[in-house]
Short mmCIF file of C-alpha atoms in Angstrom, two decimals:
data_model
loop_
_atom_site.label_atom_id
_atom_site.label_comp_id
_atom_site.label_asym_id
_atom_site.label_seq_id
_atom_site.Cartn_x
_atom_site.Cartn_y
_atom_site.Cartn_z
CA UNK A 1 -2.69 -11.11 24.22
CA UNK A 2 -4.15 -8.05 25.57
CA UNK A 3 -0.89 -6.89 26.34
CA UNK A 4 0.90 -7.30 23.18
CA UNK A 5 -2.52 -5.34 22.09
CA UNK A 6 -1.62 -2.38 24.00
CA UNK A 7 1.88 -2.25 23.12
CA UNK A 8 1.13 -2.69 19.38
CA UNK A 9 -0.87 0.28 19.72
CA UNK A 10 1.12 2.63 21.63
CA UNK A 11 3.88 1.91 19.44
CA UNK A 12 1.31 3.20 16.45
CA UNK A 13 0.98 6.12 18.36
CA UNK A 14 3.96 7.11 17.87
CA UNK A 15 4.44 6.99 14.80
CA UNK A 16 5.09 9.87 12.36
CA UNK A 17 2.25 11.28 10.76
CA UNK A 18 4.45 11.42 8.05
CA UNK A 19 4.47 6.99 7.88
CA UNK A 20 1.08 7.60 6.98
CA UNK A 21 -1.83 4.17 7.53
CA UNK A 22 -2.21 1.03 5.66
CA UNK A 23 -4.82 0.02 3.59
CA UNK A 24 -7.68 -1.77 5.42
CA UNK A 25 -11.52 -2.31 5.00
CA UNK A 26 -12.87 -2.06 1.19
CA UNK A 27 -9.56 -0.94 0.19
CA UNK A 28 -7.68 -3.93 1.56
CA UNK A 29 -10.45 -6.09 -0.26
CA UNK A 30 -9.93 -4.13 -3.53
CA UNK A 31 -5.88 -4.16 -3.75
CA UNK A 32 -6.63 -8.13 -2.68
CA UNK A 33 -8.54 -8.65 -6.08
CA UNK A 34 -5.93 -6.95 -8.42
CA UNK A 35 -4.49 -8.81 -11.09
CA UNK A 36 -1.39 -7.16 -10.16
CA UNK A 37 -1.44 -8.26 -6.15
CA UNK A 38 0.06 -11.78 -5.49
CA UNK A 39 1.63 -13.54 -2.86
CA UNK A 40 0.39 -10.60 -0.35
CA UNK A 41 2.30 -8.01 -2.32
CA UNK A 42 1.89 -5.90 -5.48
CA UNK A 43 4.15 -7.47 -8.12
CA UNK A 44 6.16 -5.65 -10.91
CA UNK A 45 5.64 -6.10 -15.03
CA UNK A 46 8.68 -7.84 -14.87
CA UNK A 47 11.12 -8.89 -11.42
CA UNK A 48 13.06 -6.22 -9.92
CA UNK A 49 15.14 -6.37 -7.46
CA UNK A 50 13.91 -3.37 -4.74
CA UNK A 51 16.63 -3.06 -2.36
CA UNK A 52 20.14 -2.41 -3.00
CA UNK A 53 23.00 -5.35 -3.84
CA UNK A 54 25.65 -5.97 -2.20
CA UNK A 55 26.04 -4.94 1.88
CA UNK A 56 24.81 -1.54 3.44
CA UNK A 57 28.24 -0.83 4.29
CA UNK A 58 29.40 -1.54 0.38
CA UNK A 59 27.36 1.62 -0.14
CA UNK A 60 27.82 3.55 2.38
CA UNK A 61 31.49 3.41 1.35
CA UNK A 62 30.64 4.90 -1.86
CA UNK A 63 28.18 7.36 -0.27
CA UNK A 64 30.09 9.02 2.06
CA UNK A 65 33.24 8.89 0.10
CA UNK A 66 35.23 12.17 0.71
CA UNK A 67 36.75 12.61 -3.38
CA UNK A 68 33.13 12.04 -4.54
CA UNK A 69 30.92 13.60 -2.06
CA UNK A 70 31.78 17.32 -3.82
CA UNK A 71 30.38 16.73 -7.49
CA UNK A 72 27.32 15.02 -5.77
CA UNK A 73 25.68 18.62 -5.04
CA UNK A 74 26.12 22.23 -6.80
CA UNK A 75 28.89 24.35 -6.28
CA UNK A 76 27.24 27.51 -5.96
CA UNK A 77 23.43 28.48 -6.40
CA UNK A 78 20.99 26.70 -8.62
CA UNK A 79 19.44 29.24 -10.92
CA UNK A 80 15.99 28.75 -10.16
CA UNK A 81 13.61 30.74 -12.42
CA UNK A 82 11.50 33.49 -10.70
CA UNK A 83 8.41 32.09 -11.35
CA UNK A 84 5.34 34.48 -10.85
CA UNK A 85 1.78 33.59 -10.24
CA UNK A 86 1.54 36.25 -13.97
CA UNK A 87 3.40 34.02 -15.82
CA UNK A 88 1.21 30.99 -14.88
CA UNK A 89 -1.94 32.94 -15.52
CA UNK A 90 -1.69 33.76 -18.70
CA UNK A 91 -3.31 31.09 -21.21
CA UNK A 92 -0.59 28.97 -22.91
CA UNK A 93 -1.05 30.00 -26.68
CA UNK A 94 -0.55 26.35 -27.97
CA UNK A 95 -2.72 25.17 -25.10
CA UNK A 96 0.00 23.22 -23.55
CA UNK A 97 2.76 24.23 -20.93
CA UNK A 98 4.80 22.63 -18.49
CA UNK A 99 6.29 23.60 -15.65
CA UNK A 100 9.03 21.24 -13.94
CA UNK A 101 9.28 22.74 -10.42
CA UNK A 102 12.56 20.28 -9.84
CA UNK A 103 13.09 16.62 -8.78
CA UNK A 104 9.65 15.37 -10.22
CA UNK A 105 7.26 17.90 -9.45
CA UNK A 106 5.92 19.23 -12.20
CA UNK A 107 2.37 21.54 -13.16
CA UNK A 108 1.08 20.52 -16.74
CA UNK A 109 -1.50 22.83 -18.30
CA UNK A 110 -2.98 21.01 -20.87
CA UNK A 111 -6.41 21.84 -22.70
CA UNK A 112 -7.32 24.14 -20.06
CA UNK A 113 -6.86 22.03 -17.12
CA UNK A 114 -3.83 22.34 -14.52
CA UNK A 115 -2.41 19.11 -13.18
CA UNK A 116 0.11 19.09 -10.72
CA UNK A 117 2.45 15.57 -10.69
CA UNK A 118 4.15 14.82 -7.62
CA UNK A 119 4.14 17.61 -6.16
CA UNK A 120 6.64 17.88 -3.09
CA UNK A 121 7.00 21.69 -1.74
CA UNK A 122 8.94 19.84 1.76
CA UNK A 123 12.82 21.14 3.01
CA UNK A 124 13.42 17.42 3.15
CA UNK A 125 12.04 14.08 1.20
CA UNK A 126 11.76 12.25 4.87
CA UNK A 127 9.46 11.47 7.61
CA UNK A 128 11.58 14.12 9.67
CA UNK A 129 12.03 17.73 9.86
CA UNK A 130 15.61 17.62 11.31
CA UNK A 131 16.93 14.74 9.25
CA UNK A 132 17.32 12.69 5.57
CA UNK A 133 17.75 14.58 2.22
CA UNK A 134 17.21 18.56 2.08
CA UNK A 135 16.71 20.39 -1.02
CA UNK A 136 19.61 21.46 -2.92
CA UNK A 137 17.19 24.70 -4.36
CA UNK A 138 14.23 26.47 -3.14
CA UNK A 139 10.99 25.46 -4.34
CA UNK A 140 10.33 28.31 -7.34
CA UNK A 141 7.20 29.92 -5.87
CA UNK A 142 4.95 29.58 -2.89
CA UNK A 143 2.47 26.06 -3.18
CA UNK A 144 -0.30 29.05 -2.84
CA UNK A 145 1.30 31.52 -6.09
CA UNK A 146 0.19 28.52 -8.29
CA UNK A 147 -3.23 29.31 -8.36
CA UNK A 148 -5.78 26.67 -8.46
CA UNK A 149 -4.98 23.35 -9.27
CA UNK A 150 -7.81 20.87 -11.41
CA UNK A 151 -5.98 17.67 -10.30
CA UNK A 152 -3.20 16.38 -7.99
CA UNK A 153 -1.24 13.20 -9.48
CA UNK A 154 0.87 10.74 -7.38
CA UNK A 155 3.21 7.95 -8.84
CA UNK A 156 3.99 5.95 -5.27
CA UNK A 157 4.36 6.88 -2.01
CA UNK A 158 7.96 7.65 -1.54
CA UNK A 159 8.87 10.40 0.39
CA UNK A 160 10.50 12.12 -2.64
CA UNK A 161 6.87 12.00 -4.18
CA UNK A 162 4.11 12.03 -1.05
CA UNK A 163 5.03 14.94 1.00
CA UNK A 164 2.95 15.12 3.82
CA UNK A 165 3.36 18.93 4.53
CA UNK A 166 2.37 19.64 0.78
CA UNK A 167 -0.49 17.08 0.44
CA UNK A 168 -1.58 18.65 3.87
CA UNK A 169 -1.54 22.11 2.10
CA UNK A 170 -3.64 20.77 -0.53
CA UNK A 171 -6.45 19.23 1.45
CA UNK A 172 -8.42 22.14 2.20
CA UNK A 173 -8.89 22.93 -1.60
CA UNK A 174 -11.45 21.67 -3.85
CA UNK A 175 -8.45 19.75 -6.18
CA UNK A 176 -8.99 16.07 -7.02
CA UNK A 177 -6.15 13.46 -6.37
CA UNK A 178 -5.57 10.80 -8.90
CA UNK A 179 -3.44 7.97 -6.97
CA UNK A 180 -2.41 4.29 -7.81
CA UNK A 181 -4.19 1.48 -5.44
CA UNK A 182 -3.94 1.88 -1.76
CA UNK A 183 -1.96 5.42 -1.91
CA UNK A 184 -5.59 6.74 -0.52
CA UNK A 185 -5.33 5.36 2.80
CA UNK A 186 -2.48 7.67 3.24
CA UNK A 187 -4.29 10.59 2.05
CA UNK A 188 -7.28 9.73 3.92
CA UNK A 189 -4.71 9.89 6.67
CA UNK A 190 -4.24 13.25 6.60
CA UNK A 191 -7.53 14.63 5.81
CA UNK A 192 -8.22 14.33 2.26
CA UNK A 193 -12.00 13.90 1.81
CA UNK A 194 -12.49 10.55 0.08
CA UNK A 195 -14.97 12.00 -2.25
CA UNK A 196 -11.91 13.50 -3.59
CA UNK A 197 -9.95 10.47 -4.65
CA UNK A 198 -9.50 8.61 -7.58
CA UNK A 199 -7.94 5.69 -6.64
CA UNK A 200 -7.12 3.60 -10.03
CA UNK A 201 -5.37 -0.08 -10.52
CA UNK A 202 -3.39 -0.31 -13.66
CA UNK A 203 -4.74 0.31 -17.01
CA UNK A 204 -7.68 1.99 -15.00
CA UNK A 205 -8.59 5.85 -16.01
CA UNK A 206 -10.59 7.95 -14.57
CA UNK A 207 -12.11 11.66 -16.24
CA UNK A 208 -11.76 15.07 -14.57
CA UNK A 209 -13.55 17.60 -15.99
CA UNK A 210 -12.50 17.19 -19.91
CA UNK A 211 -9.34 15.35 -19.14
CA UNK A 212 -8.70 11.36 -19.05
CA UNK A 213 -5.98 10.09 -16.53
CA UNK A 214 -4.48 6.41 -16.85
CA UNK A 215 -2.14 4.68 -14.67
CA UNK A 216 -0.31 2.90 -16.39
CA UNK A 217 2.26 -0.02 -15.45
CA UNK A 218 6.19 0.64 -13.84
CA UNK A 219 8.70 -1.19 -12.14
CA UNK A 220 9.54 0.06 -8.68
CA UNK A 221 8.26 -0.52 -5.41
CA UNK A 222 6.78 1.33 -2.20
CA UNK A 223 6.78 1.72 1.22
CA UNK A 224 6.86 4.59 4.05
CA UNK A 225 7.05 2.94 7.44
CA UNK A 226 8.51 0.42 8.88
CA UNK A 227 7.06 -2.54 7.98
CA UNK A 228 6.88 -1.83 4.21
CA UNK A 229 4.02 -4.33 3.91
CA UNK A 230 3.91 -2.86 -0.08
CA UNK A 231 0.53 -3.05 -0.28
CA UNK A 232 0.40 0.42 -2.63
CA UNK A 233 1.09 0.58 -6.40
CA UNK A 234 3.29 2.45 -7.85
CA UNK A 235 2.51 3.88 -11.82
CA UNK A 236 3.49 6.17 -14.87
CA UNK A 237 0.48 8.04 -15.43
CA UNK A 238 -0.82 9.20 -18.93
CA UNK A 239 -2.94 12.30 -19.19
CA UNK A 240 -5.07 13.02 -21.78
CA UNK A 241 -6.87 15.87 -23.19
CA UNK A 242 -8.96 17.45 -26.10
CA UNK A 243 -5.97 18.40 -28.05
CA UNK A 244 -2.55 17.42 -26.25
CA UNK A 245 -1.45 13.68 -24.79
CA UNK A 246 1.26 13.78 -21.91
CA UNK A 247 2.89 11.04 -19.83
CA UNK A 248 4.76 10.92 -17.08
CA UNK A 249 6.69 8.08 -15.62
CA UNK A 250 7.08 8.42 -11.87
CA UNK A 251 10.03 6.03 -9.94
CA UNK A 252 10.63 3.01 -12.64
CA UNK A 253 13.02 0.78 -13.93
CA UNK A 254 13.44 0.25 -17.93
CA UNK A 255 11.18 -2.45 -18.96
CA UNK A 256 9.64 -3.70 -22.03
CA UNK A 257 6.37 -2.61 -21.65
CA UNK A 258 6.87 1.29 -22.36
CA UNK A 259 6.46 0.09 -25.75
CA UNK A 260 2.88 -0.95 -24.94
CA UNK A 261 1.75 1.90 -23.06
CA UNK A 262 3.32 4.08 -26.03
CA UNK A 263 1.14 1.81 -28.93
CA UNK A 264 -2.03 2.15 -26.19
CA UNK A 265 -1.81 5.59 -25.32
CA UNK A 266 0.94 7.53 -27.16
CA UNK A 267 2.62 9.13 -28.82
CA UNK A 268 2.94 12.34 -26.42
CA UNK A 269 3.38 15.89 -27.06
CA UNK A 270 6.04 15.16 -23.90
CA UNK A 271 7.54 12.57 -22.02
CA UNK A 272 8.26 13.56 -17.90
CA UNK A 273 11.02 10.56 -18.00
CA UNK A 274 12.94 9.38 -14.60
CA UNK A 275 16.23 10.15 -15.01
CA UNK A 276 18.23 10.46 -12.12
CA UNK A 277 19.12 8.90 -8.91
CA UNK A 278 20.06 5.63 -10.76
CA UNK A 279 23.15 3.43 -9.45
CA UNK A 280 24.50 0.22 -9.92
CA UNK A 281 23.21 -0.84 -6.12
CA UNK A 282 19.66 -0.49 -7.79
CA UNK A 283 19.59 -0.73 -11.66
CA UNK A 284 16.02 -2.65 -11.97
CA UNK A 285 13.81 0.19 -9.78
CA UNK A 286 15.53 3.58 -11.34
CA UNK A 287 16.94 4.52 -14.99
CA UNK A 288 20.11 5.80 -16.52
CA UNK A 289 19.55 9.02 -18.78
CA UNK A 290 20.38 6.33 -21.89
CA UNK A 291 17.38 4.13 -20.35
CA UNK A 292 15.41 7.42 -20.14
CA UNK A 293 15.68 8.15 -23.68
CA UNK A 294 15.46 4.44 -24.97
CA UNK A 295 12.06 4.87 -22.43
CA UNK A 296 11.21 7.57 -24.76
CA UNK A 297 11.06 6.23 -28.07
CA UNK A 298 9.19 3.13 -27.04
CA UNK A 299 6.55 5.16 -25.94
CA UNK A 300 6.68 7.52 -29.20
CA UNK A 301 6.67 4.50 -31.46
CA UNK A 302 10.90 4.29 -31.99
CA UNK A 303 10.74 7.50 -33.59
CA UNK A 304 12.19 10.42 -31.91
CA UNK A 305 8.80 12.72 -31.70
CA UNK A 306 7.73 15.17 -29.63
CA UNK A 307 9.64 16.18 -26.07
CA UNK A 308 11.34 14.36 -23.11
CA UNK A 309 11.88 16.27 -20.03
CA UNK A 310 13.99 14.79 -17.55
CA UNK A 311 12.79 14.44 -14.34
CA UNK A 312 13.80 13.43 -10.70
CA UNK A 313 17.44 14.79 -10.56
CA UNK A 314 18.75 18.11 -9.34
CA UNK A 315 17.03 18.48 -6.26
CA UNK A 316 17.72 16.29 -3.97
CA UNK A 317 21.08 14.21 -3.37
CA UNK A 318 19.86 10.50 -3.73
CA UNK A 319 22.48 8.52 -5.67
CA UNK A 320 25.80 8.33 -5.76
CA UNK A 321 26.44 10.00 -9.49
CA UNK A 322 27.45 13.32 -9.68
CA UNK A 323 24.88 16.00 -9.69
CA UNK A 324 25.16 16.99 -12.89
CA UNK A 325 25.64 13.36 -14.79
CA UNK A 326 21.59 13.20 -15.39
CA UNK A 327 21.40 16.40 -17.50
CA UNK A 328 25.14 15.62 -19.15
CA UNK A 329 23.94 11.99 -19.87
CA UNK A 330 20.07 13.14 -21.05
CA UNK A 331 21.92 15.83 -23.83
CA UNK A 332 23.94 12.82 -25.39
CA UNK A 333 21.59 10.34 -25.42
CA UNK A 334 19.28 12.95 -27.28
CA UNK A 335 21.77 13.86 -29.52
CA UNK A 336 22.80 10.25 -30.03
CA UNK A 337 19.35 9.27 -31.46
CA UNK A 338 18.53 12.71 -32.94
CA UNK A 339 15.74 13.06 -30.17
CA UNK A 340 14.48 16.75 -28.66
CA UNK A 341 15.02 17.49 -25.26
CA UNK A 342 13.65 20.49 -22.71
CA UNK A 343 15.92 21.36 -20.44
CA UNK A 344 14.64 24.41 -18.06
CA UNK A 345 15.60 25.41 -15.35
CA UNK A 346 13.34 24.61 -11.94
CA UNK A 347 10.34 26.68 -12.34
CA UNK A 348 10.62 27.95 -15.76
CA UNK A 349 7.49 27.55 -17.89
CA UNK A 350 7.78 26.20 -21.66
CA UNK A 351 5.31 24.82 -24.10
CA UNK A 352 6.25 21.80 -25.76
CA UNK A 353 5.07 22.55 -29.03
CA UNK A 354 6.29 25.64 -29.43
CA UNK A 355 9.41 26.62 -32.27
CA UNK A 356 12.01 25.88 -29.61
CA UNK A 357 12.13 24.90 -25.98
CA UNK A 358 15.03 25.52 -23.33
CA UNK A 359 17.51 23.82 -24.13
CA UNK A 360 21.18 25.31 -22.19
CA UNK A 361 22.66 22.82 -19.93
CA UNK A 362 22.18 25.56 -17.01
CA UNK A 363 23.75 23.36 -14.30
CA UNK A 364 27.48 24.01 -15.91
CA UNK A 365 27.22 27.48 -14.59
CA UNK A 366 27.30 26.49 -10.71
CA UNK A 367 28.74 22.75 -10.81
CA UNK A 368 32.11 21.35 -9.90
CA UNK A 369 33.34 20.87 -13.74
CA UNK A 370 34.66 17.26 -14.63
CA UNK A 371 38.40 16.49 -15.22
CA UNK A 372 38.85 17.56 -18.45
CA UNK A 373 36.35 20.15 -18.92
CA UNK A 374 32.48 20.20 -19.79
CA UNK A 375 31.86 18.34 -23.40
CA UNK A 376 30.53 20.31 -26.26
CA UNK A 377 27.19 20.44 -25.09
CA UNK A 378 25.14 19.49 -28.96
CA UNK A 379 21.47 20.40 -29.58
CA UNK A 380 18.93 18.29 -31.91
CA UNK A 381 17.25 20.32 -34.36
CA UNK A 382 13.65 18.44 -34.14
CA UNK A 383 9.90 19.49 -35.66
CA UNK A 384 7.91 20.00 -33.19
CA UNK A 385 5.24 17.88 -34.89
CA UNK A 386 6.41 14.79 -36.49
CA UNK A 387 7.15 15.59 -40.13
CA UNK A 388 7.59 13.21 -43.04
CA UNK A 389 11.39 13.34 -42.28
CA UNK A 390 10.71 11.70 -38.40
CA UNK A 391 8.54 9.05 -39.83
CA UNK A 392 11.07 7.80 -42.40
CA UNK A 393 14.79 8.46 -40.51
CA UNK A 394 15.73 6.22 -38.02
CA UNK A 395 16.59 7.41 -34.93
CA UNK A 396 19.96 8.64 -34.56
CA UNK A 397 20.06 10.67 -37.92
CA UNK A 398 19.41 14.25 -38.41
CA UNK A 399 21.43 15.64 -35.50
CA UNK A 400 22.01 19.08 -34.86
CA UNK A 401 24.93 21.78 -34.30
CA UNK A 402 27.29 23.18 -31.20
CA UNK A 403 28.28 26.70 -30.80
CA UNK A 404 31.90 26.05 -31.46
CA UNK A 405 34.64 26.06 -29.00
CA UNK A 406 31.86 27.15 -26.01
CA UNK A 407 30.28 23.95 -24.92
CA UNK A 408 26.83 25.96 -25.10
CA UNK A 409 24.34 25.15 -27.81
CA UNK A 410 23.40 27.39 -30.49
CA UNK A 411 19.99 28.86 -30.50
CA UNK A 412 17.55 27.24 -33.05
CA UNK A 413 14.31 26.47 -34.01
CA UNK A 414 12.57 23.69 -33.83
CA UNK A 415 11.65 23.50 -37.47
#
């Protein structure tokens, strides 16, 4: 047995750094007394199916089809935003802004505290240098021009959303990370000070400074190595401060129970919402722009309040959709239930309570257009607070106005 001992070892040896280590110790103990752990893995709200139907070679037919493979990436060059370490300085006046940095990295400044969700600064979203998906824009600004950061989120430990080079970046700062269960032995890996960790179970917060952070439940799944042994959660996270209430939902599926974090928790002054890289292969561990939105009212009580920003799409090629379908499908299902939606560009700052947020469907500009041409694109004229109008319209009324004959939307206010 000494042997096998050996080999077992050598073969961890050469492993990645990027695989990261599996929980052991106290940990282990810990993630074995969670309501959520049975069986010897962490369980989802509800089943989900976590790896893809039908055969490997089923997809990779799709994949790697030659007709499709064009509208799965931009034409020409993203737009990114020219972010500038200036623009993130100054206070935000309602004492919320947001910053989607693309896929679904994203800096929230909320109540005078800077939180940083998923934040993945890497060429590629794999445990490689030299192969798996590469960025389809540049990251907008150095990880170092965003100044200092109060506390570092994670949703799983994906590669799209644990980046080894970035996390590495960030462990000689003094910011905290706020992980689901077991995601620290990964950090801990790579030289993250434990004293630095918040390491919370579902329905678990923890306070930073004058902030609250809860994970809160999703449907997905984890897993780095080989082995996959899920024994890390995965979670939406809900952030909390004096004045402002934001969520964001990491890597999930549509399930029932947004409508319980939304009663617990909500409603939000924005949604972050997982909208992209969905496909019929996988439709119980990743959401549809028309799930997204649905996602959104349950957590804002069925009414459309406040703002949904899409999130994971337009970075990296994941899916088999075309690149634009997330943003095309997120304005329609907005306009369908009368909802407002931001819509920046990567790096561009807004404040979700402001009298209007971005809202041009940028990607048009440097995409392969669809047979037929680009559909009107329609904007929701929403308050930014919810008025006496929200409370008493269903959702779907109230919609708002096109610039006619351009497929652009008008500029209006929020009011």
């Amino acid at each position: 047995m000494t042997g096998f001992r050996t080999l077992s070892s050598g073969l961890r040896a050469l492993q990645p750094a990027a695989f990261g280590a599996d929980p052991g110790g106290e940990r282990m103990e810990r993630i074995r007394r969670s309501p959520n752990f049975a069986d010897g893995v962490f369980q989802n709200p509800v089943s989900a199916r976590t790896r893809p139907d039908g055969s490997m070679l089923e997809f990779a037919k799709v994949f790697f089809r030659k007709e499709e493979r064009a509208h799965r990436a931009p034409a020409g060059t993203v737009p990114v935003y020219p972010t500038t370490l200036a623009d993130l300085a100054k206070p935000a006046v309602s004492g919320l802004r947001i910053t989607w940095m693309g896929h679904s990295s994203v800096l929230a400044e909320i109540d005078g505290h800077r939180v940083l969700f998923d934040p993945v600064w890497g060429e590629r979203c794999s445990p490689f240098n030299f192969v798996g998906p590469k960025r389809l824009h540049p990251v907008p600004l150095p990880l170092a021009a965003l100044g200092p950061v109060d506390v570092v989120v994670i949703s799983h430990d994906h590669y799209d959303h644990l980046d080894l080079p970035t996390i590495k970046a960030l462990a000689d700062t003094d910011t905290v990370f706020a992980v689901p269960l077991g995601v620290g032995a990964h950090l801990e890996h790579w030289g993250v000070s434990p004293d630095r960790l918040r390491e919370l179970d579902w329905n678990e917060s923890t306070k930073v400074g004058g902030i609250s952070l809860t994970a809160t439940p999703a449907r997905h799944f984890c897993g780095r190595g080989l082995r996959n042994t899920q024994h890390t959660l995965w979670a939406s996270w809900v952030v909390t401060g004096d004045e402002h209430r934001i969520y964001h939902s990491g890597d999930t599926g549509y399930f029932e129970g947004f409508k319980d974090i939304g009663a617990e928790h909500g409603p939000f002054d924005i949604t972050m919402i997982q909208i992209g890289a969905y496909s019929e292969f996988w439709p119980d561990i990743h959401m549809t722009p028309e799930e997204g939105m649905r996602t959104h009212l349950d957590l804002q009580g069925g009414r459309p309040t406040g703002v949904m920003l899409p999130i994971h799409w337009a970075t990296f090629n994941l899916a088999t959709h075309p690149w634009v379908e997330p943003g095309e499908g997120t304005m329609a299902a907005a306009h369908a239930v009368g909802a407002r939606v931001a819509l920046p560009r990567p790096g561009q700052p807004f404040e979700p309570t402001a009298e209007t947020v971005p809202s041009e469907p940028w990607w048009r500009g440097v995409a392969v257009p669809p047979k037929g041409g680009w559909p009107a694109a329609q904007v929701v004229r929403a308050s930014t607070t919810e008025s006496a109008e929200a409370r008493n319209t269903p959702a779907g009324a109230g919609l708002g106005d096109t610039a006619e004959g351009t497929g652009a939307p008008e500029t209006v206010s929020a009011g």
